[in-house]
XYZ file of C-alpha atoms in Angstrom:
465
model
C 18.054 -15.632 11.051
C 21.091 -13.577 10.046
C 21.240 -14.442 6.356
C 24.799 -13.093 6.061
C 26.206 -15.653 8.522
C 26.528 -18.572 6.112
C 27.409 -19.436 2.542
C 24.199 -20.166 0.587
C 25.645 -23.194 -1.248
C 27.093 -24.734 1.916
C 25.744 -28.280 2.495
C 23.070 -28.249 5.189
C 20.989 -30.934 6.887
C 17.916 -30.932 9.122
C 15.411 -33.326 10.634
C 12.231 -32.491 8.723
C 9.753 -34.535 10.788
C 8.893 -34.355 14.477
C 11.526 -36.019 16.656
C 9.087 -38.487 18.218
C 8.432 -42.212 17.742
C 6.653 -42.728 14.415
C 6.525 -45.012 11.407
C 8.908 -42.893 9.346
C 11.341 -40.041 9.781
C 12.733 -37.697 7.127
C 16.114 -35.971 7.103
C 16.681 -33.510 4.295
C 19.908 -32.129 2.805
C 20.652 -29.336 0.383
C 23.673 -27.554 -1.061
C 26.703 -28.006 -3.245
C 28.089 -31.585 -3.179
C 25.321 -32.703 -0.793
C 24.646 -35.864 -2.813
C 28.379 -36.653 -3.065
C 28.799 -36.229 0.698
C 25.815 -38.475 1.395
C 27.136 -41.161 -0.971
C 30.120 -41.692 1.364
C 27.665 -42.841 4.057
C 25.489 -44.901 1.700
C 25.796 -48.610 1.012
C 25.352 -48.077 -2.759
C 27.384 -44.927 -3.511
C 27.601 -45.482 -7.277
C 23.821 -45.938 -7.568
C 23.226 -42.757 -5.601
C 25.692 -40.704 -7.636
C 24.227 -42.005 -10.906
C 20.613 -41.409 -9.848
C 18.606 -38.965 -11.914
C 16.674 -36.120 -10.383
C 13.262 -36.945 -8.916
C 14.199 -40.561 -8.298
C 14.515 -42.817 -5.244
C 17.430 -45.091 -4.347
C 17.258 -47.973 -1.862
C 20.130 -48.815 0.480
C 21.609 -48.548 3.972
C 23.097 -45.640 5.887
C 26.463 -46.814 7.225
C 29.019 -45.533 9.700
C 32.116 -47.288 8.395
C 31.204 -50.991 8.389
C 28.398 -50.451 10.899
C 24.924 -50.423 9.353
C 22.664 -47.773 10.905
C 19.327 -48.198 9.111
C 17.671 -49.408 5.923
C 16.511 -46.313 4.039
C 15.151 -44.778 0.859
C 16.926 -41.699 -0.492
C 14.966 -39.275 -2.672
C 17.247 -37.428 -5.077
C 16.592 -33.953 -6.499
C 18.935 -32.228 -8.930
C 19.371 -28.470 -9.361
C 17.542 -26.461 -10.475
C 14.496 -28.782 -10.212
C 14.278 -28.937 -6.429
C 12.599 -26.994 -3.637
C 15.729 -24.945 -2.918
C 16.988 -24.816 -6.494
C 20.109 -26.709 -5.351
C 21.016 -30.400 -5.332
C 18.953 -32.001 -2.579
C 18.397 -35.392 -0.969
C 15.898 -36.645 1.580
C 16.486 -39.747 3.676
C 13.354 -41.687 4.618
C 14.283 -43.878 7.568
C 12.477 -45.694 10.370
C 10.893 -43.263 12.799
C 12.648 -44.147 16.050
C 14.197 -41.100 17.708
C 17.519 -42.898 18.211
C 17.708 -43.854 14.521
C 16.876 -40.354 13.291
C 19.303 -38.662 15.700
C 22.126 -41.082 14.849
C 21.781 -40.487 11.086
C 21.508 -36.724 11.547
C 24.588 -36.534 13.777
C 26.482 -38.715 11.294
C 25.717 -36.182 8.558
C 26.979 -33.316 10.741
C 30.257 -35.189 11.284
C 30.713 -35.718 7.551
C 30.538 -32.296 5.924
C 27.032 -31.016 6.601
C 26.072 -28.038 8.745
C 22.841 -27.964 10.733
C 20.307 -25.839 8.867
C 19.013 -22.661 10.467
C 15.321 -21.930 10.910
C 13.694 -21.356 7.523
C 16.954 -21.806 5.645
C 15.542 -24.186 3.037
C 12.774 -21.746 2.135
C 15.267 -18.874 2.201
C 17.410 -20.689 -0.337
C 14.341 -21.272 -2.486
C 13.790 -17.505 -2.396
C 17.355 -16.441 -3.225
C 17.525 -19.048 -6.012
C 14.367 -17.729 -7.656
C 12.179 -20.719 -6.796
C 9.747 -18.651 -4.745
C 9.002 -14.974 -4.102
C 8.401 -13.719 -0.571
C 4.621 -14.063 -0.798
C 5.009 -17.773 -1.561
C 7.683 -18.199 1.119
C 5.425 -16.679 3.760
C 2.557 -18.858 2.531
C 4.630 -21.959 3.365
C 4.705 -20.889 7.020
C 0.985 -20.077 6.927
C 0.157 -23.573 5.674
C 2.256 -25.171 8.428
C 0.517 -23.067 11.099
C -3.030 -23.271 9.674
C -5.654 -24.667 12.051
C -8.604 -25.171 9.702
C -9.085 -26.251 6.110
C -10.225 -22.740 5.220
C -7.027 -21.261 6.683
C -4.954 -23.755 4.723
C -6.882 -23.077 1.519
C -6.276 -19.339 1.705
C -2.561 -19.849 2.301
C -2.424 -22.393 -0.529
C -3.813 -19.748 -2.880
C -0.892 -17.469 -2.033
C 1.528 -20.382 -2.406
C 0.068 -20.995 -5.870
C 0.815 -17.361 -6.765
C -2.525 -15.558 -6.402
C -1.059 -12.627 -4.439
C 2.079 -12.457 -6.574
C -0.026 -12.317 -9.744
C -2.238 -9.555 -8.317
C 0.769 -7.467 -7.253
C 2.355 -7.960 -10.677
C -0.854 -6.872 -12.396
C -1.084 -3.706 -10.287
C 2.561 -2.927 -10.968
C 1.922 -3.193 -14.709
C -0.818 -0.567 -14.464
C 1.609 1.788 -12.729
C 4.501 1.006 -15.065
C 2.339 1.626 -18.151
C 1.341 5.003 -16.744
C 4.972 5.817 -15.969
C 5.948 4.960 -19.534
C 3.314 7.335 -20.888
C 4.509 10.123 -18.578
C 8.134 9.572 -19.597
C 7.114 10.026 -23.236
C 5.338 13.249 -22.325
C 8.438 14.516 -20.503
C 10.653 13.750 -23.512
C 8.165 15.013 -26.099
C 5.951 17.590 -24.369
C 2.823 18.921 -26.039
C 0.709 21.879 -25.106
C -1.535 20.420 -22.395
C -3.649 22.759 -20.304
C -2.738 20.962 -17.042
C -0.366 18.260 -15.826
C -3.381 16.013 -15.232
C -4.155 16.127 -18.943
C -0.685 14.841 -19.816
C -1.472 11.175 -19.068
C -4.362 8.748 -18.865
C -5.613 8.507 -15.278
C -7.590 5.291 -15.775
C -4.699 2.944 -15.005
C -3.848 4.758 -11.760
C -7.498 4.880 -10.693
C -7.756 1.108 -11.222
C -4.492 0.542 -9.329
C -5.873 2.531 -6.388
C -9.087 0.492 -6.394
C -7.232 -2.808 -6.413
C -4.772 -1.706 -3.735
C -7.694 -0.713 -1.523
C -9.242 -4.135 -2.065
C -5.984 -5.831 -1.078
C -5.662 -3.604 1.974
C -9.208 -4.452 3.077
C -8.544 -8.193 2.657
C -6.183 -8.229 5.645
C -9.040 -8.048 8.169
C -10.449 -11.315 6.897
C -7.119 -13.034 6.289
C -5.900 -12.147 9.792
C -9.071 -13.655 11.258
C -8.463 -16.949 9.435
C -4.772 -16.955 10.429
C -4.858 -15.853 14.064
C -8.357 -16.991 14.923
C -10.860 -15.491 17.359
C -11.188 -15.591 21.153
C -14.560 -16.846 22.388
C -15.274 -16.791 26.127
C -18.019 -18.847 27.752
C -19.150 -17.194 30.965
C -22.165 -17.029 33.243
C -23.254 -17.976 36.724
C -22.387 -21.322 38.270
C -24.295 -24.320 36.933
C -25.441 -22.462 33.803
C -23.939 -25.299 31.731
C -20.754 -23.660 30.441
C -18.645 -26.815 30.657
C -21.381 -28.856 28.977
C -21.570 -26.363 26.125
C -17.777 -26.309 25.906
C -17.773 -30.092 25.448
C -20.648 -29.933 22.978
C -18.897 -27.368 20.779
C -15.661 -29.390 20.926
C -17.533 -32.640 20.322
C -15.532 -34.297 23.103
C -15.631 -34.579 26.903
C -12.839 -32.167 27.721
C -14.257 -30.228 30.686
C -15.526 -31.803 33.913
C -19.311 -31.528 34.178
C -20.987 -31.612 37.596
C -24.112 -30.345 39.349
C -21.895 -29.141 42.182
C -21.487 -25.351 41.992
C -17.980 -24.022 41.489
C -16.602 -27.128 39.757
C -14.654 -24.976 37.254
C -12.267 -22.838 39.294
C -9.799 -21.944 36.565
C -10.247 -21.657 32.824
C -9.491 -24.217 30.146
C -9.280 -23.625 26.418
C -9.231 -25.473 23.117
C -9.203 -24.648 19.416
C -12.425 -25.176 17.452
C -13.594 -24.348 13.932
C -16.457 -21.900 13.411
C -17.339 -22.849 9.828
C -13.663 -22.672 8.855
C -12.690 -19.816 11.186
C -10.218 -21.009 13.849
C -11.263 -19.963 17.340
C -9.922 -20.402 20.873
C -12.854 -21.337 23.072
C -12.486 -20.621 26.812
C -14.529 -22.301 29.533
C -14.389 -20.111 32.637
C -15.229 -20.203 36.318
C -18.869 -19.544 37.214
C -19.746 -16.040 38.395
C -20.820 -15.887 42.004
C -19.839 -14.358 45.340
C -17.760 -16.887 47.280
C -15.454 -17.097 50.289
C -13.274 -19.682 48.534
C -10.021 -17.900 47.608
C -9.227 -20.186 44.677
C -12.702 -19.725 43.234
C -12.429 -15.938 43.714
C -9.264 -15.926 41.614
C -11.087 -17.978 38.965
C -13.917 -15.394 38.852
C -11.365 -12.581 38.465
C -9.773 -14.437 35.548
C -13.203 -14.780 33.943
C -13.450 -10.975 33.954
C -9.929 -10.631 32.511
C -10.574 -13.141 29.719
C -13.885 -11.485 28.856
C -12.150 -8.123 28.415
C -9.862 -9.617 25.750
C -12.564 -11.677 24.006
C -13.744 -11.139 20.454
C -17.154 -12.494 21.428
C -18.646 -13.254 24.856
C -21.081 -16.167 25.066
C -23.042 -15.474 28.221
C -24.915 -18.556 29.405
C -28.077 -18.485 31.474
C -30.178 -21.345 32.816
C -33.535 -21.327 31.003
C -35.202 -22.661 34.151
C -33.957 -19.763 36.299
C -34.684 -16.040 36.286
C -32.024 -13.440 35.620
C -30.833 -11.226 38.428
C -28.789 -8.076 38.896
C -25.500 -10.049 38.909
C -26.060 -11.097 35.289
C -26.739 -7.539 34.154
C -23.917 -5.972 36.151
C -21.431 -8.317 34.485
C -22.700 -7.696 30.946
C -22.938 -3.901 31.333
C -19.188 -3.778 32.010
C -18.108 -4.854 28.504
C -18.245 -3.382 25.018
C -17.321 -6.775 23.537
C -20.065 -8.305 21.326
C -22.330 -10.527 23.448
C -24.414 -13.537 22.459
C -26.901 -14.302 25.204
C -27.250 -18.088 25.307
C -30.285 -19.597 27.022
C -29.152 -23.106 27.949
C -30.984 -26.223 29.184
C -33.686 -25.878 26.554
C -34.449 -29.572 27.061
C -35.824 -28.833 30.539
C -38.554 -26.371 29.580
C -41.710 -26.296 27.487
C -40.790 -25.067 23.998
C -43.746 -22.661 24.085
C -42.418 -21.022 27.230
C -38.954 -19.963 26.165
C -37.559 -17.151 28.326
C -36.515 -13.933 26.637
C -34.798 -10.701 27.567
C -37.158 -7.783 27.966
C -36.689 -4.690 25.834
C -35.597 -2.746 28.921
C -33.009 -5.394 29.732
C -31.686 -5.336 26.185
C -31.141 -1.589 26.450
C -28.941 -2.206 29.479
C -26.652 -4.488 27.396
C -25.488 -2.203 24.553
C -23.155 -4.831 23.041
C -25.861 -7.524 22.862
C -26.007 -9.013 19.365
C -28.517 -11.846 19.652
C -30.288 -14.309 21.924
C -29.985 -17.981 21.047
C -31.400 -21.130 22.622
C -29.429 -24.334 23.091
C -29.365 -27.565 24.985
C -25.754 -28.406 25.696
C -26.950 -31.814 26.893
C -28.322 -32.935 23.508
C -26.460 -30.384 21.311
C -29.623 -28.806 19.941
C -29.251 -25.182 18.856
C -25.474 -25.477 18.335
C -25.810 -24.835 14.574
C -27.674 -21.578 15.198
C -25.056 -20.543 17.741
C -22.255 -21.306 15.270
C -23.949 -19.319 12.489
C -24.451 -16.383 14.846
C -20.790 -16.480 15.834
C -19.670 -16.568 12.212
C -21.868 -13.607 11.283
C -20.458 -11.533 14.143
C -16.823 -12.456 13.434
C -17.061 -11.783 9.697
C -19.169 -8.610 9.875
C -17.632 -6.044 7.523
C -15.041 -8.479 6.224
C -14.690 -10.005 2.762
C -14.538 -13.751 3.416
C -14.640 -15.237 -0.082
C -11.505 -16.755 -1.608
C -12.259 -15.545 -5.122
C -9.741 -12.704 -4.891
C -6.148 -12.493 -3.720
C -5.623 -11.592 -0.071
C -2.722 -10.402 2.046
C -0.917 -12.959 4.173
C 1.018 -10.888 6.727
C 1.110 -7.531 8.484
C 4.361 -6.831 6.599
C 2.484 -7.108 3.321
C -0.325 -4.903 4.605
C 2.078 -2.116 5.615
C 3.722 -2.198 2.184
C 0.326 -2.072 0.415
C -0.740 0.889 2.573
C 2.452 2.743 1.684
C 2.082 1.958 -2.027
C -1.550 3.086 -1.928
C -0.592 6.364 -0.258
C 2.017 7.040 -2.961
C -0.346 6.312 -5.854
C -3.112 8.438 -4.347
C -0.636 11.278 -3.816
C 0.429 11.003 -7.467
C -3.114 11.835 -8.553
C -3.319 14.699 -6.056
C -0.009 16.049 -7.368
C -1.320 15.895 -10.938
C -4.590 17.611 -10.010
C -2.706 20.355 -8.143
C -0.585 20.925 -11.261
C 2.732 19.775 -9.801
C 5.494 18.936 -12.268
C 5.413 15.575 -14.014
C 8.655 14.715 -12.222
C 6.793 14.867 -8.901
C 4.137 12.475 -10.206
C 6.854 10.141 -11.489
C 8.563 10.112 -8.088
C 5.346 9.085 -6.325
C 4.687 6.279 -8.800
C 8.263 5.000 -8.604
C 8.031 4.982 -4.790
C 4.841 2.925 -5.023
C 6.654 0.357 -7.198
C 9.397 0.076 -4.560
C 6.833 -0.664 -1.851
C 5.124 -3.278 -4.022
C 8.548 -4.766 -4.738
C 9.038 -5.235 -0.994
C 5.991 -7.500 -0.886
C 7.359 -9.958 -3.428
C 10.998 -9.547 -2.406
C 12.361 -7.642 -5.386
C 13.258 -4.801 -3.020
C 13.814 -6.111 0.510
C 16.308 -5.072 3.229
C 18.272 -7.885 4.902
C 16.682 -7.249 8.303
C 13.235 -7.856 6.806
C 14.409 -11.160 5.332
C 15.802 -12.210 8.681
C 12.512 -11.431 10.401
C 10.496 -13.445 7.875
C 12.555 -16.634 7.792
C 13.465 -16.763 11.489
C 9.816 -17.603 12.207
C 10.038 -20.858 10.254
C 10.774 -24.229 11.811
C 14.113 -25.979 11.308
C 13.942 -28.184 8.221
C 11.638 -25.770 6.328
């Protein structure tokens, strides 16, 4: 979005719900005189104009004497609204024709169609939200699991903003002490002795913690890629259905049933994951099946974790090992069809075989038919995906790569300030590093943000948000 292409107070309108048949539809408006403009299309104009903020008015939307639909209008008065401007939201019946007719009527009577993310942008420029909260709105909309939503909700509630503000205070307090030393110098042996390092050391520690949080937050936002692969009739499609808890893939005893791949989103204890069911690995003269096998290899190369299925009633052969030796991706070796064997005679990979699969993480046993062993498989997946990542929600975490880059730059500046002090640079050099770090932290919250960055952030929003 080019945020210089419109007047911020200009009345805008957008369809805020999906344009599909439903019980209700919502059309929202914001901007100067938006309520007055709407009143000209409302059956009870005086009631709408007299309505207090945070109230609802019943009536009809009309085009001249023609009644369009019976509606409820929610009224919000500046500054107590999402955008900080006067706002109204029409709740109408959810037919696509009704919603489109009302929306087009608004555009013909003084409103402009809102751009992507324009409502949230206005909330930002009117001081109703900083950039961390604005980005959290998009995260919540795009979240695929409750855990993803919860993390974004924490940022929307201000957890990241508060942490950034706290770190900035540590730096500002140190700057203030240095400024006093510059104005009223005393005989210090070194520059490092001229100010208390504790605040900067704590700021560095907390910036490092924020920087490290991105690995975990990115996992919960973007999700993981899990690829089910193995020879034909190993039970990949059955396991795919079992993990989805629905009959999505076709299951058959006929070899080569799955010739292409299918995918679906699942939750691994709150971690969103794209699960791929792939064509069985075997040598075949069928061209279509050959292409499917090639795609299995391609998908496995891009996977975060490979789930290699083997039939517990069959022995492994060189084809299994040759496939697994080709990847450095973490591998879970899944012995399937546990229901068909004696529990005291479970197969297992030999130590020599394990050495040939350097990326092997664990062997697990499941029965896709009766879903036994799925919990162990899920726990194993979670442990692999979260290895080395802080997954708790007790502390603030970063919500975008933009924020991570800014934190890295701020961290570099603060660390360099300490190096400059230890190397006996002038206090002015230390001050410059600390001031630069504040600028980078200001970019995260939006206090210091170029227009092109704003355009990049809000252009990823949907219309109506």
